[in-house]
CSV table of C-alpha atoms in Angstrom, one decimal:
chain,number,residue,atom,x,y,z
I,1,UNK,CA,-27.9,10.7,-21.9
I,2,UNK,CA,-31.0,12.0,-20.4
I,3,UNK,CA,-31.4,15.4,-18.4
I,4,UNK,CA,-33.3,15.5,-15.4
I,5,UNK,CA,-34.8,18.6,-13.4
I,6,UNK,CA,-34.7,17.5,-9.5
I,7,UNK,CA,-36.7,19.7,-7.1
I,8,UNK,CA,-34.9,20.1,-3.8
I,9,UNK,CA,-35.4,22.2,-0.9
I,10,UNK,CA,-32.6,24.6,-2.1
I,11,UNK,CA,-34.5,25.0,-5.6
I,12,UNK,CA,-34.7,23.2,-8.9
I,13,UNK,CA,-31.5,21.6,-10.4
I,14,UNK,CA,-30.3,19.8,-13.2
I,15,UNK,CA,-28.8,16.1,-13.4
I,16,UNK,CA,-27.8,13.7,-16.1
I,17,UNK,CA,-29.2,10.1,-16.3
I,18,UNK,CA,-26.8,7.8,-17.6
I,19,UNK,CA,-26.3,4.0,-17.3
I,20,UNK,CA,-28.8,4.2,-14.3
I,21,UNK,CA,-27.1,6.8,-12.4
I,22,UNK,CA,-28.2,10.5,-11.5
I,23,UNK,CA,-25.1,12.7,-11.5
I,24,UNK,CA,-25.5,16.3,-10.4
I,25,UNK,CA,-22.5,18.4,-10.0
I,26,UNK,CA,-22.1,22.0,-9.1
I,27,UNK,CA,-24.6,22.1,-6.4
I,28,UNK,CA,-24.3,25.2,-4.2
I,29,UNK,CA,-24.3,24.3,-0.6
I,30,UNK,CA,-23.6,28.0,0.3
I,31,UNK,CA,-22.3,31.3,-0.6
I,32,UNK,CA,-19.9,33.8,1.2
I,33,UNK,CA,-21.6,36.8,-0.5
I,34,UNK,CA,-19.4,39.2,-2.6
I,35,UNK,CA,-16.2,38.6,-0.3
I,36,UNK,CA,-15.7,34.7,-0.4
I,37,UNK,CA,-12.2,35.1,0.7
I,38,UNK,CA,-12.9,36.6,4.0
I,39,UNK,CA,-16.7,35.8,4.5
I,40,UNK,CA,-18.4,33.4,6.5
I,41,UNK,CA,-20.2,30.7,4.5
I,42,UNK,CA,-24.1,31.0,4.9
I,43,UNK,CA,-26.7,28.2,3.5
I,44,UNK,CA,-28.7,31.3,2.2
I,45,UNK,CA,-28.0,30.9,-1.5
I,46,UNK,CA,-28.1,34.1,-3.4
I,47,UNK,CA,-29.1,33.3,-7.2
I,48,UNK,CA,-29.2,29.9,-8.8
I,49,UNK,CA,-28.8,26.7,-6.6
I,50,UNK,CA,-26.5,25.2,-8.9
I,51,UNK,CA,-23.4,26.6,-11.2
I,52,UNK,CA,-20.5,25.0,-13.2
I,53,UNK,CA,-18.3,22.6,-11.7
I,54,UNK,CA,-15.2,24.4,-10.3
I,55,UNK,CA,-12.5,24.1,-7.6
I,56,UNK,CA,-11.3,26.7,-5.1
I,57,UNK,CA,-8.0,28.6,-6.4
I,58,UNK,CA,-4.9,26.3,-6.0
I,59,UNK,CA,-1.6,25.3,-7.8
I,60,UNK,CA,-0.4,21.8,-8.9
I,61,UNK,CA,-0.1,19.8,-5.9
I,62,UNK,CA,3.3,18.1,-4.6
I,63,UNK,CA,1.5,14.5,-5.4
I,64,UNK,CA,0.8,15.1,-8.8
I,65,UNK,CA,3.6,12.8,-9.8
I,66,UNK,CA,1.9,10.0,-8.1
I,67,UNK,CA,-1.8,11.0,-8.9
I,68,UNK,CA,-1.9,12.7,-12.3
I,69,UNK,CA,-3.0,16.4,-13.2
I,70,UNK,CA,-6.9,15.9,-13.4
I,71,UNK,CA,-7.5,18.8,-10.9
I,72,UNK,CA,-5.9,21.2,-13.8
I,73,UNK,CA,-8.8,20.4,-15.8
I,74,UNK,CA,-11.1,22.4,-13.6
I,75,UNK,CA,-12.2,26.1,-13.5
I,76,UNK,CA,-11.0,27.7,-10.6
I,77,UNK,CA,-12.9,30.3,-8.6
I,78,UNK,CA,-13.4,31.9,-5.1
I,79,UNK,CA,-16.8,30.9,-4.8
I,80,UNK,CA,-16.7,27.3,-5.4
I,81,UNK,CA,-18.8,26.4,-2.5
I,82,UNK,CA,-20.3,23.2,-4.5
I,83,UNK,CA,-20.9,19.6,-4.0
I,84,UNK,CA,-21.5,16.9,-6.6
I,85,UNK,CA,-24.2,14.0,-5.9
I,86,UNK,CA,-24.4,10.7,-7.8
I,87,UNK,CA,-27.0,8.3,-6.8
I,88,UNK,CA,-28.7,5.2,-8.4
I,89,UNK,CA,-31.7,5.9,-10.4
I,90,UNK,CA,-34.8,5.5,-8.5
I,91,UNK,CA,-33.0,5.5,-5.1
I,92,UNK,CA,-35.0,6.0,-1.8
I,93,UNK,CA,-33.7,5.7,1.7
I,94,UNK,CA,-30.3,4.9,0.8
I,95,UNK,CA,-27.1,5.5,2.7
I,96,UNK,CA,-25.0,8.5,2.0
I,97,UNK,CA,-21.1,8.6,1.6
I,98,UNK,CA,-20.1,12.2,2.4
I,99,UNK,CA,-16.7,12.3,0.9
I,100,UNK,CA,-13.8,15.2,1.5
I,101,UNK,CA,-11.1,15.1,-0.9
I,102,UNK,CA,-7.4,15.5,0.3
I,103,UNK,CA,-4.5,17.5,-1.1
I,104,UNK,CA,-2.4,18.7,1.8
I,105,UNK,CA,-4.9,21.5,2.6
I,106,UNK,CA,-3.7,23.4,-0.5
I,107,UNK,CA,-5.1,21.5,-3.4
I,108,UNK,CA,-8.4,19.1,-4.1
I,109,UNK,CA,-11.9,19.3,-5.3
I,110,UNK,CA,-14.8,17.2,-5.2
I,111,UNK,CA,-15.8,17.8,-8.8
I,112,UNK,CA,-12.8,16.3,-9.9
I,113,UNK,CA,-13.0,13.5,-12.6
I,114,UNK,CA,-11.2,11.2,-10.1
I,115,UNK,CA,-14.9,10.8,-8.2
I,116,UNK,CA,-16.7,10.0,-11.2
I,117,UNK,CA,-18.2,6.9,-9.7
I,118,UNK,CA,-21.2,5.5,-11.7
I,119,UNK,CA,-20.5,1.7,-11.2
I,120,UNK,CA,-19.5,2.3,-7.6
I,121,UNK,CA,-22.9,4.0,-6.5
I,122,UNK,CA,-25.1,1.7,-9.0
I,123,UNK,CA,-23.6,-1.4,-7.6
I,124,UNK,CA,-23.2,-0.3,-4.1
I,125,UNK,CA,-26.6,0.8,-3.6
I,126,UNK,CA,-25.6,4.4,-1.9
I,127,UNK,CA,-25.6,8.1,-2.7
I,128,UNK,CA,-22.3,9.6,-3.1
I,129,UNK,CA,-21.6,13.3,-2.3
I,130,UNK,CA,-18.0,14.8,-3.0
I,131,UNK,CA,-17.7,18.5,-1.7
I,132,UNK,CA,-15.3,21.4,-2.1
I,133,UNK,CA,-14.0,23.6,0.7
I,134,UNK,CA,-11.6,26.7,0.9
I,135,UNK,CA,-7.8,26.0,0.6
I,136,UNK,CA,-4.5,27.4,1.3
I,137,UNK,CA,-4.0,31.0,2.1
I,138,UNK,CA,-7.7,31.9,1.4
I,139,UNK,CA,-8.9,29.1,3.6
I,140,UNK,CA,-6.6,29.6,6.5
I,141,UNK,CA,-5.8,33.0,6.8
I,142,UNK,CA,-7.8,36.4,6.7
I,143,UNK,CA,-7.6,40.2,7.0
I,144,UNK,CA,-7.9,40.2,10.9
I,145,UNK,CA,-5.1,37.7,11.7
I,146,UNK,CA,-7.7,36.1,14.3
I,147,UNK,CA,-6.9,32.3,14.3
I,148,UNK,CA,-10.7,31.5,13.9
I,149,UNK,CA,-9.9,32.5,10.2
I,150,UNK,CA,-8.0,29.3,10.1
I,151,UNK,CA,-11.0,27.2,10.4
I,152,UNK,CA,-13.2,28.4,7.4
I,153,UNK,CA,-12.7,25.2,5.7
I,154,UNK,CA,-14.4,23.2,8.6
I,155,UNK,CA,-17.2,25.8,8.6
I,156,UNK,CA,-17.7,25.2,5.0
I,157,UNK,CA,-17.7,21.3,5.6
I,158,UNK,CA,-20.1,22.0,8.5
I,159,UNK,CA,-22.4,23.9,5.9
I,160,UNK,CA,-22.1,21.2,3.4
I,161,UNK,CA,-23.3,18.7,5.7
I,162,UNK,CA,-26.3,20.8,6.9
I,163,UNK,CA,-27.3,20.9,3.0
I,164,UNK,CA,-27.0,17.4,2.8
I,165,UNK,CA,-29.2,16.8,5.8
I,166,UNK,CA,-32.0,19.3,3.9
I,167,UNK,CA,-31.7,18.2,0.6
I,168,UNK,CA,-30.3,14.8,0.1
I,169,UNK,CA,-33.7,13.2,0.0
I,170,UNK,CA,-34.5,14.5,-3.2
I,171,UNK,CA,-31.6,12.3,-4.6
I,172,UNK,CA,-32.8,9.2,-2.6
I,173,UNK,CA,-30.4,9.5,0.1
I,174,UNK,CA,-31.2,9.0,3.9
I,175,UNK,CA,-30.1,12.0,6.0
I,176,UNK,CA,-30.0,9.7,9.0
I,177,UNK,CA,-27.6,7.4,7.2
I,178,UNK,CA,-24.8,9.8,6.3
I,179,UNK,CA,-20.8,8.4,6.7
I,180,UNK,CA,-18.5,11.2,7.0
I,181,UNK,CA,-15.3,10.2,5.2
I,182,UNK,CA,-12.2,11.8,3.9
I,183,UNK,CA,-8.8,11.0,2.6
I,184,UNK,CA,-5.6,12.3,3.9
I,185,UNK,CA,-6.2,16.2,4.6
I,186,UNK,CA,-9.9,15.4,4.3
I,187,UNK,CA,-9.7,12.5,6.8
I,188,UNK,CA,-8.1,15.2,9.3
I,189,UNK,CA,-11.3,17.0,8.5
I,190,UNK,CA,-13.7,14.3,9.0
I,191,UNK,CA,-12.0,13.4,12.3
I,192,UNK,CA,-12.1,17.0,13.4
I,193,UNK,CA,-15.8,17.2,12.5
I,194,UNK,CA,-16.8,13.8,14.1
I,195,UNK,CA,-15.6,14.9,17.4
I,196,UNK,CA,-17.1,18.3,17.3
I,197,UNK,CA,-20.3,18.7,19.1
I,198,UNK,CA,-21.8,21.4,16.8
I,199,UNK,CA,-21.9,18.7,14.1
I,200,UNK,CA,-23.8,16.3,16.0
I,201,UNK,CA,-26.8,14.6,14.2
I,202,UNK,CA,-25.3,15.7,10.5
I,203,UNK,CA,-23.4,12.3,10.5
I,204,UNK,CA,-24.0,8.6,11.6
I,205,UNK,CA,-20.5,7.0,10.6
I,206,UNK,CA,-17.1,8.1,10.1
I,207,UNK,CA,-14.4,6.8,7.7
I,208,UNK,CA,-10.7,7.6,7.8
I,209,UNK,CA,-8.6,7.0,5.0
I,210,UNK,CA,-4.8,7.9,5.3
I,211,UNK,CA,-5.3,10.5,8.2
I,212,UNK,CA,-1.9,12.0,9.2
I,213,UNK,CA,-0.9,12.6,12.6
I,214,UNK,CA,-1.1,16.4,12.5
I,215,UNK,CA,-1.8,19.0,15.5
I,216,UNK,CA,-3.6,22.1,14.9
I,217,UNK,CA,-0.9,24.8,14.8
I,218,UNK,CA,-0.3,26.9,18.0
I,219,UNK,CA,-1.7,30.2,17.6
I,220,UNK,CA,2.1,31.7,17.7
I,221,UNK,CA,2.9,29.5,15.1
I,222,UNK,CA,0.0,30.3,13.0
I,223,UNK,CA,0.7,34.0,13.5
I,224,UNK,CA,4.4,33.5,12.2
I,225,UNK,CA,3.2,31.5,9.0
I,226,UNK,CA,0.6,34.4,8.3
I,227,UNK,CA,3.1,37.1,8.8
I,228,UNK,CA,5.5,35.1,6.2
I,229,UNK,CA,2.7,34.9,3.6
I,230,UNK,CA,2.2,38.6,3.9
I,231,UNK,CA,5.8,39.5,3.5
I,232,UNK,CA,5.9,37.3,0.4
I,233,UNK,CA,2.8,39.2,-0.6
I,234,UNK,CA,3.8,42.4,-0.1
I,235,UNK,CA,0.1,44.0,0.2
I,236,UNK,CA,-2.8,43.2,2.3
I,237,UNK,CA,-4.5,39.5,1.7
I,238,UNK,CA,-8.0,41.2,1.3
I,239,UNK,CA,-7.3,42.9,-2.0
I,240,UNK,CA,-4.6,41.1,-3.6
I,241,UNK,CA,-5.3,39.3,-6.9
I,242,UNK,CA,-5.5,35.5,-6.8
I,243,UNK,CA,-2.4,34.9,-8.9
I,244,UNK,CA,-0.6,37.0,-6.3
I,245,UNK,CA,-1.9,35.1,-3.3
I,246,UNK,CA,-0.8,31.8,-4.7
I,247,UNK,CA,2.6,33.0,-5.8
I,248,UNK,CA,3.0,34.2,-2.0
I,249,UNK,CA,1.7,30.8,-0.5
I,250,UNK,CA,4.2,29.2,-2.6
I,251,UNK,CA,7.2,31.4,-1.9
I,252,UNK,CA,6.4,31.3,1.9
I,253,UNK,CA,5.9,27.6,2.1
I,254,UNK,CA,9.5,27.0,1.4
I,255,UNK,CA,10.5,28.5,4.5
I,256,UNK,CA,7.8,27.0,6.7
I,257,UNK,CA,7.2,23.6,8.5
I,258,UNK,CA,5.5,20.8,6.6
I,259,UNK,CA,1.8,21.6,6.1
I,260,UNK,CA,2.1,25.1,7.2
I,261,UNK,CA,-1.7,25.9,6.0
I,262,UNK,CA,-3.4,24.2,8.4
I,263,UNK,CA,-6.1,25.2,11.3
I,264,UNK,CA,-4.8,26.7,14.5
I,265,UNK,CA,-6.1,25.9,17.9
I,266,UNK,CA,-9.4,27.2,18.8
I,267,UNK,CA,-12.5,26.2,20.2
I,268,UNK,CA,-13.5,24.4,17.0
I,269,UNK,CA,-10.1,22.6,16.8
I,270,UNK,CA,-8.9,22.0,20.3
I,271,UNK,CA,-5.3,21.5,20.7
I,272,UNK,CA,-5.7,17.9,22.2
I,273,UNK,CA,-7.2,16.7,18.6
I,274,UNK,CA,-3.7,14.9,18.1
I,275,UNK,CA,-3.9,13.0,21.5
I,276,UNK,CA,-6.1,10.4,20.3
I,277,UNK,CA,-7.0,8.6,23.5
I,278,UNK,CA,-8.6,11.9,24.6
I,279,UNK,CA,-10.2,13.2,21.4
I,280,UNK,CA,-11.8,10.1,20.3
I,281,UNK,CA,-13.9,10.2,23.3
I,282,UNK,CA,-15.6,13.0,21.8
I,283,UNK,CA,-16.6,11.2,18.7
I,284,UNK,CA,-20.4,11.8,18.2
I,285,UNK,CA,-20.7,9.1,15.3
I,286,UNK,CA,-21.6,5.5,16.0
I,287,UNK,CA,-19.1,3.5,14.0
I,288,UNK,CA,-15.4,4.2,12.8
I,289,UNK,CA,-13.6,2.4,9.8
I,290,UNK,CA,-9.8,3.6,9.6
I,291,UNK,CA,-7.8,2.6,6.6
I,292,UNK,CA,-4.1,3.0,6.2
I,293,UNK,CA,-1.6,1.8,3.4
I,294,UNK,CA,1.5,-0.4,4.2
I,295,UNK,CA,3.8,2.5,2.8
I,296,UNK,CA,2.0,5.8,3.0
I,297,UNK,CA,5.3,8.0,3.3
I,298,UNK,CA,6.5,6.7,-0.2
I,299,UNK,CA,4.3,9.4,-1.7
I,300,UNK,CA,6.2,12.0,0.1
I,301,UNK,CA,9.8,10.5,-0.2
I,302,UNK,CA,10.1,9.0,-3.5
I,303,UNK,CA,10.8,12.3,-5.2
I,304,UNK,CA,14.2,12.4,-3.4
I,305,UNK,CA,17.2,10.6,-4.6
I,306,UNK,CA,17.2,7.2,-3.1
I,307,UNK,CA,20.7,7.0,-2.5
I,308,UNK,CA,20.3,9.9,-0.2
I,309,UNK,CA,18.9,7.9,2.4
I,310,UNK,CA,21.1,5.9,4.9
I,311,UNK,CA,20.6,3.4,7.6
I,312,UNK,CA,22.3,5.8,10.2
I,313,UNK,CA,19.9,8.4,9.0
I,314,UNK,CA,16.8,5.8,9.5
I,315,UNK,CA,18.1,4.7,12.8
I,316,UNK,CA,18.3,8.4,14.0
I,317,UNK,CA,14.9,9.2,12.9
I,318,UNK,CA,13.6,6.2,14.8
I,319,UNK,CA,15.7,7.3,18.0
I,320,UNK,CA,13.9,10.6,17.8
I,321,UNK,CA,10.6,9.4,17.2
I,322,UNK,CA,9.6,6.1,19.1
I,323,UNK,CA,9.3,5.3,22.7
I,324,UNK,CA,11.0,2.1,22.1
I,325,UNK,CA,13.2,2.5,19.2
I,326,UNK,CA,14.3,-1.4,19.1
I,327,UNK,CA,10.6,-2.3,19.0
I,328,UNK,CA,9.7,0.1,16.3
I,329,UNK,CA,12.6,-1.0,14.5
I,330,UNK,CA,11.2,-4.5,14.2
I,331,UNK,CA,8.2,-3.3,12.8
I,332,UNK,CA,9.7,-2.2,9.6
I,333,UNK,CA,11.1,-5.8,8.9
I,334,UNK,CA,9.2,-8.1,6.4
I,335,UNK,CA,10.6,-11.7,6.7
I,336,UNK,CA,12.5,-12.6,3.4
I,337,UNK,CA,12.5,-9.1,2.3
I,338,UNK,CA,15.6,-7.2,1.8
I,339,UNK,CA,14.7,-3.4,2.6
I,340,UNK,CA,17.2,-0.7,1.7
I,341,UNK,CA,17.3,2.4,4.0
I,342,UNK,CA,14.7,4.2,1.6
I,343,UNK,CA,12.1,1.6,2.3
I,344,UNK,CA,13.0,1.5,5.9
I,345,UNK,CA,12.6,5.2,6.2
I,346,UNK,CA,9.2,5.0,4.2
I,347,UNK,CA,7.9,2.4,6.8
I,348,UNK,CA,9.3,4.3,9.6
I,349,UNK,CA,7.7,7.6,8.8
I,350,UNK,CA,4.4,5.8,7.8
I,351,UNK,CA,4.4,3.8,11.1
I,352,UNK,CA,4.6,7.3,13.1
I,353,UNK,CA,2.7,9.4,10.9
I,354,UNK,CA,-0.3,7.2,9.8
I,355,UNK,CA,-0.4,3.7,11.4
I,356,UNK,CA,0.0,4.4,15.0
I,357,UNK,CA,-2.7,7.2,14.9
I,358,UNK,CA,-5.2,4.7,13.5
I,359,UNK,CA,-4.4,2.2,16.2
I,360,UNK,CA,-4.3,5.0,19.0
I,361,UNK,CA,-8.0,5.9,17.8
I,362,UNK,CA,-9.2,2.5,17.3
I,363,UNK,CA,-7.9,1.3,20.8
I,364,UNK,CA,-9.6,4.0,22.7
I,365,UNK,CA,-12.8,4.5,20.5
I,366,UNK,CA,-15.9,4.4,22.5
I,367,UNK,CA,-17.7,3.4,19.5
I,368,UNK,CA,-17.1,0.3,17.3
I,369,UNK,CA,-14.0,0.7,15.4
I,370,UNK,CA,-12.3,-1.3,12.6
I,371,UNK,CA,-8.7,-1.2,11.2
I,372,UNK,CA,-7.6,-2.1,7.7
I,373,UNK,CA,-4.2,-1.8,5.9
I,374,UNK,CA,-4.0,-1.6,2.2
I,375,UNK,CA,-1.0,-3.6,1.0
I,376,UNK,CA,-1.2,-3.7,-2.8
I,377,UNK,CA,1.6,-2.1,-4.4
I,378,UNK,CA,1.9,0.3,-7.3
I,379,UNK,CA,4.0,-0.8,-10.4
I,380,UNK,CA,5.5,2.9,-10.3
I,381,UNK,CA,9.0,2.9,-9.2
I,382,UNK,CA,9.7,3.6,-5.4
I,383,UNK,CA,5.8,4.2,-4.7
I,384,UNK,CA,4.8,0.9,-3.2
I,385,UNK,CA,1.7,0.8,-1.3
I,386,UNK,CA,1.7,5.0,-1.3
I,387,UNK,CA,-0.9,7.4,0.3
I,388,UNK,CA,-3.7,8.0,-1.9
I,389,UNK,CA,-3.3,4.6,-3.7
I,390,UNK,CA,-6.5,3.1,-2.6
I,391,UNK,CA,-8.5,5.9,-4.0
I,392,UNK,CA,-8.2,4.5,-7.5
I,393,UNK,CA,-9.9,1.2,-6.3
I,394,UNK,CA,-12.7,3.0,-4.9
I,395,UNK,CA,-13.7,5.5,-7.4
I,396,UNK,CA,-13.9,3.6,-10.5
I,397,UNK,CA,-10.1,3.4,-11.1
I,398,UNK,CA,-9.7,1.7,-14.4
I,399,UNK,CA,-11.6,4.6,-16.2
I,400,UNK,CA,-10.9,7.7,-14.2
I,401,UNK,CA,-7.6,7.3,-12.8
I,402,UNK,CA,-5.8,5.3,-15.8
I,403,UNK,CA,-3.6,8.4,-16.6
I,404,UNK,CA,-2.4,8.5,-12.8
I,405,UNK,CA,1.6,7.5,-12.8
I,406,UNK,CA,0.4,5.5,-9.7
I,407,UNK,CA,-1.4,3.1,-12.1
I,408,UNK,CA,1.4,2.9,-14.7
I,409,UNK,CA,1.6,-0.9,-16.1
I,410,UNK,CA,-1.3,-1.9,-13.5
I,411,UNK,CA,-2.6,-5.3,-13.8
I,412,UNK,CA,-6.0,-5.8,-15.0
I,413,UNK,CA,-6.6,-8.8,-13.2
I,414,UNK,CA,-5.1,-7.4,-10.0
I,415,UNK,CA,-6.9,-4.2,-10.1
I,416,UNK,CA,-10.2,-5.9,-10.5
I,417,UNK,CA,-9.4,-8.2,-7.6
I,418,UNK,CA,-8.5,-5.2,-5.4
I,419,UNK,CA,-11.3,-2.9,-6.4
I,420,UNK,CA,-13.5,-5.6,-5.7
I,421,UNK,CA,-12.4,-6.0,-2.2
I,422,UNK,CA,-12.0,-2.1,-1.6
I,423,UNK,CA,-15.9,-1.8,-2.7
I,424,UNK,CA,-17.1,-4.8,-0.7
I,425,UNK,CA,-15.3,-3.3,2.5
I,426,UNK,CA,-16.7,0.4,2.1
I,427,UNK,CA,-20.2,-0.6,1.0
I,428,UNK,CA,-20.6,-3.1,3.9
I,429,UNK,CA,-19.5,-0.4,6.1
I,430,UNK,CA,-22.0,2.1,4.6
I,431,UNK,CA,-24.8,-0.3,5.0
I,432,UNK,CA,-24.2,-2.4,8.1
I,433,UNK,CA,-21.7,-0.5,10.0
I,434,UNK,CA,-18.8,-2.4,11.8
I,435,UNK,CA,-19.7,-6.2,12.8
I,436,UNK,CA,-18.9,-7.2,16.2
I,437,UNK,CA,-16.5,-9.8,15.0
I,438,UNK,CA,-14.7,-7.0,12.9
I,439,UNK,CA,-14.5,-4.7,16.1
I,440,UNK,CA,-10.9,-3.7,17.0
I,441,UNK,CA,-10.0,-5.1,20.4
I,442,UNK,CA,-6.9,-3.3,22.2
I,443,UNK,CA,-6.6,-6.6,24.4
I,444,UNK,CA,-6.1,-8.8,21.3
I,445,UNK,CA,-5.7,-6.5,18.3
I,446,UNK,CA,-6.2,-7.6,14.7
I,447,UNK,CA,-6.6,-5.7,11.4
I,448,UNK,CA,-7.6,-6.4,8.2
I,449,UNK,CA,-5.3,-6.4,5.4
I,450,UNK,CA,-5.8,-6.1,1.8
I,451,UNK,CA,-3.8,-6.8,-1.4
I,452,UNK,CA,-4.0,-8.5,-4.8
I,453,UNK,CA,-4.1,-12.1,-3.1
I,454,UNK,CA,-7.4,-11.1,-1.2
I,455,UNK,CA,-8.3,-10.1,2.1
I,456,UNK,CA,-7.1,-11.5,5.6
I,457,UNK,CA,-7.3,-10.9,9.1
I,458,UNK,CA,-4.0,-10.8,11.0
I,459,UNK,CA,-2.8,-9.7,14.7
I,460,UNK,CA,-1.5,-6.1,14.8
I,461,UNK,CA,2.3,-6.2,15.4
I,462,UNK,CA,2.4,-2.3,15.6
I,463,UNK,CA,-0.1,-2.1,18.5
I,464,UNK,CA,2.8,-1.7,21.4
I,465,UNK,CA,4.6,0.9,19.3
I,466,UNK,CA,4.4,4.4,20.9
I,467,UNK,CA,5.3,7.7,19.5
I,468,UNK,CA,7.2,10.3,21.5
I,469,UNK,CA,5.0,13.3,22.2
């Protein structure tokens, strides 16, 4: 390994050079001064432009049983306003993938080893940026009780994008060719930023991986969630120690709606964000790639006893969720397969929460959009093609994700095939956008499907399914 010193507009930073890849972790994209819990992030960086890799304070995530515990290896700090850059040695003018990790709005870090991707950036010919942002209680509440405090993570990410615009050329990236991407909660933020006029010019394309259908919280709901946290905390948010804040976060979460730590409706996050036919019209990037998995919701349901699911329960969910329940029920059937109530529920929830949002966005997008479904299945019992599973096939999965439960008993041959397909998809989008032949056509909808057998185009059966509002 060789140690490099790189001059950037933000200051001199250190990077390692190994096997033809430059790796610079812990790059400060901003600071929030002596009170990072409540302050606005600023690009005026006090002190060194680089620090030790870290994560914002968090507790183990609900998907650790699927993903593994790599996040626990990182130091946690309230000032972890950092990002990591990986780039091919000698890069010049390359596309940039700005990736926002997910984690249910309460966990995640761009400094995690999951995103060590030397082979990906070297063979793909692009610069990879992975980023941190404030999480959970400290990211979505503050001492004032103002809904604008709930959008601190978005402002963190906006500051990080601005840092990339000013500094990425020093690593060989082209600031005019930035793809704004994210997975899960990270995709939710990527979509919000891609439709936010104040971010115009900071990104050229958008990549959404497993974006959930989640509306910003109504202000009154956000206020009630904040009150529940304060009650569990028993003191003010501004002075409580981090462990007490995290304890209160977990205690309050049990009595709240799913994903309670989310942005509230505001000028930055309009209430119509989840009405995709309207919100996608505001998109300011020039191309859109949307990926979902066949059984996203297995990640959230597989820890429940399988025999607790019933056909009657699934049918009730379908009746409450879809405008045409009979049509939706048809979409859950795979010819030649016997699906039990658990698998039907997984597919019904996936259709409502992940697949239909992707299709709605693509159908109304004013810019070229492509839709992809990841069908490769994990060998982990009950996981199927679960939420987050594609990440292992994008970010050097055989090395960095080997201890993830979802990779148990994975076939080396299948993994290699799926990895090649996923990387070709991502790299082609970064370099070329969406080809006219791949563009989603609402009049004759088709989707790309990826599994261990390869890549294929098929008509989109779910395009007519509508979710009740």
